[in-house]
Amino acid sequence: MPIVTIQMLEGRSDDQKRALVEQVTAAVSETTQAPKERISVIIDEMKPTNFGVAGVRQSDQ
Amino acid sequence: MPIVTIQMLEGRSDDQKRALVEQVTAAVSETTQAPKERISVIIDEMKPTNFGVAGVRQSDQ
Amino acid sequence: MPIVTIQMLEGRSDDQKRALVEQVTAAVSETTQAPKERISVIIDEMKPTNFGVAGVRQSDQ
Amino acid sequence: MPIVTIQMLEGRSDDQKRALVEQVTAAVSETTQAPKERISVIIDEMKPTNFGVAGVRQSDQ
Amino acid sequence: MPIVTIQMLEGRSDDQKRALVEQVTAAVSETTQAPKERISVIIDEMKPTNFGVAGVRQSDQ
Amino acid sequence: MPIVTIQMLEGRSDDQKRALVEQVTAAVSETTQAPKERISVIIDEMKPTNFGVAGVRQSDQ
């Protein structure tokens, strides 16, 4: 705790995901004063067929 | 915002998922007055091995 | 199952929330063929201090 | 309802997941008095590339 | 990790919630072999106005 | 999208939460290349009675 969940479309590289976990952890630690060891980050990747805005899926645009 | 997440067993067709996103967005917009452009819908599909009711997974029924 | 979670800012009336649950359930049932009795809807209301877009919270706009 | 979601790293056997759903349902029913028939359990498995603690992903350790 | 989230209607006593966290943690540890120290449990309580099955909220029944 | 959810114990100040949303958005945008306008951040605050590690709630420690 804190537990951070990031929902995003699939397609980012492994390097991007590594940096994402590292930098989000740093931002949470700095602003909440929680020690980094207690911060978990989960990346939840979605397919374009399973996400839509305004009623239209990404895969249908 | 609003953000709608729909958790369901995998197996629906692409047409069903397209209609699901479209019609849920319409229902949320009509009842909450949120403009459609601000409504996101996420479909989170589960495997029968990873969901159970009453202590028994779908895959064990 | 399906389980539908709707995250939105607080402030809708009780009538709006009643209609939201009713109409979203209908939309999910119609498009996925799941019987209504198996569809759950959760409304998760957020405070303007706890939600932001583009780095700015609703309460700071 | 109750709805229990268990997020964990992938890699458990099918037998472990079956026992997990069974025993968590029993624990929830016993402590909350909810009948088992109304308890759902979702297992959400994550890849080591998509989970990190202290800013470092499992896949990078 | 594992992270367990339990969504349920509000109204359980503090003793019930204490036992819930304790016994669910034990069930998860025993079946997944995860050490207890790494298991987090979150209780997410809902109001009857914010949860419905079959299109009808608990508060409207 | 991306949608970031931060679960943490209640008790942070309004200034901390403002900075949290701002800096997490910046970290996500920089590492994923998503424009800030498309990044949402949700803060989900928990009570010490509703969160536990190793089977013991924060409120019981």
Coordinates of C-alpha atoms in Angstrom, one line a residue, chain D:
Chain D
M1 CA -22.3 -10.4 -3.5
P2 CA -19.9 -10.6 -1.8
I3 CA -17.6 -10.4 -4.8
V4 CA -14.0 -11.4 -4.1
T5 CA -11.2 -10.6 -6.6
I6 CA -7.7 -12.2 -6.1
Q7 CA -4.9 -10.6 -8.0
M8 CA -1.8 -12.7 -8.2
L9 CA 1.1 -13.6 -10.4
E10 CA 0.4 -16.3 -13.0
G11 CA 1.9 -19.8 -12.4
R12 CA -0.4 -21.5 -10.0
S13 CA -1.7 -24.9 -11.0
D14 CA -5.3 -25.6 -11.9
D15 CA -5.6 -27.6 -8.6
Q16 CA -4.3 -24.7 -6.6
K17 CA -6.8 -22.3 -8.3
R18 CA -9.7 -24.7 -7.6
A19 CA -8.7 -25.0 -4.0
L20 CA -8.3 -21.2 -3.8
V21 CA -11.8 -20.5 -5.0
E22 CA -13.3 -23.2 -2.7
Q23 CA -11.5 -22.2 0.5
V24 CA -11.8 -18.4 0.1
T25 CA -15.5 -18.9 -0.5
A26 CA -15.7 -20.9 2.7
A27 CA -13.8 -18.3 4.7
V28 CA -16.0 -15.4 3.4
S29 CA -19.2 -17.3 4.1
E30 CA -18.2 -18.3 7.6
T31 CA -17.1 -14.8 8.7
T32 CA -19.8 -12.7 6.9
Q33 CA -22.7 -15.1 7.2
A34 CA -23.3 -14.7 3.4
P35 CA -24.7 -17.8 1.9
K36 CA -22.1 -19.5 -0.4
E37 CA -24.5 -19.3 -3.4
R38 CA -24.1 -15.5 -3.4
I39 CA -20.3 -15.4 -3.2
S40 CA -18.4 -14.9 -6.4
V41 CA -14.6 -15.3 -6.7
I42 CA -12.5 -13.9 -9.6
I43 CA -8.9 -14.8 -10.1
D44 CA -7.0 -12.1 -11.9
E45 CA -3.5 -13.4 -13.0
M46 CA -0.7 -11.1 -13.8
K47 CA 2.5 -11.5 -15.8
P48 CA 5.8 -10.7 -14.1
T49 CA 6.3 -7.9 -16.7
N50 CA 3.2 -6.2 -15.4
F51 CA 3.7 -6.1 -11.7
G52 CA 6.3 -4.4 -9.6
V53 CA 7.1 -3.5 -6.0
A54 CA 9.4 -0.7 -5.0
G55 CA 9.6 0.4 -8.6
V56 CA 11.1 -2.9 -9.9
R57 CA 9.0 -5.4 -11.9
Q58 CA 9.1 -9.0 -11.0
S59 CA 10.5 -9.8 -14.4
D60 CA 13.5 -7.5 -13.7
Q61 CA 14.5 -9.0 -10.5

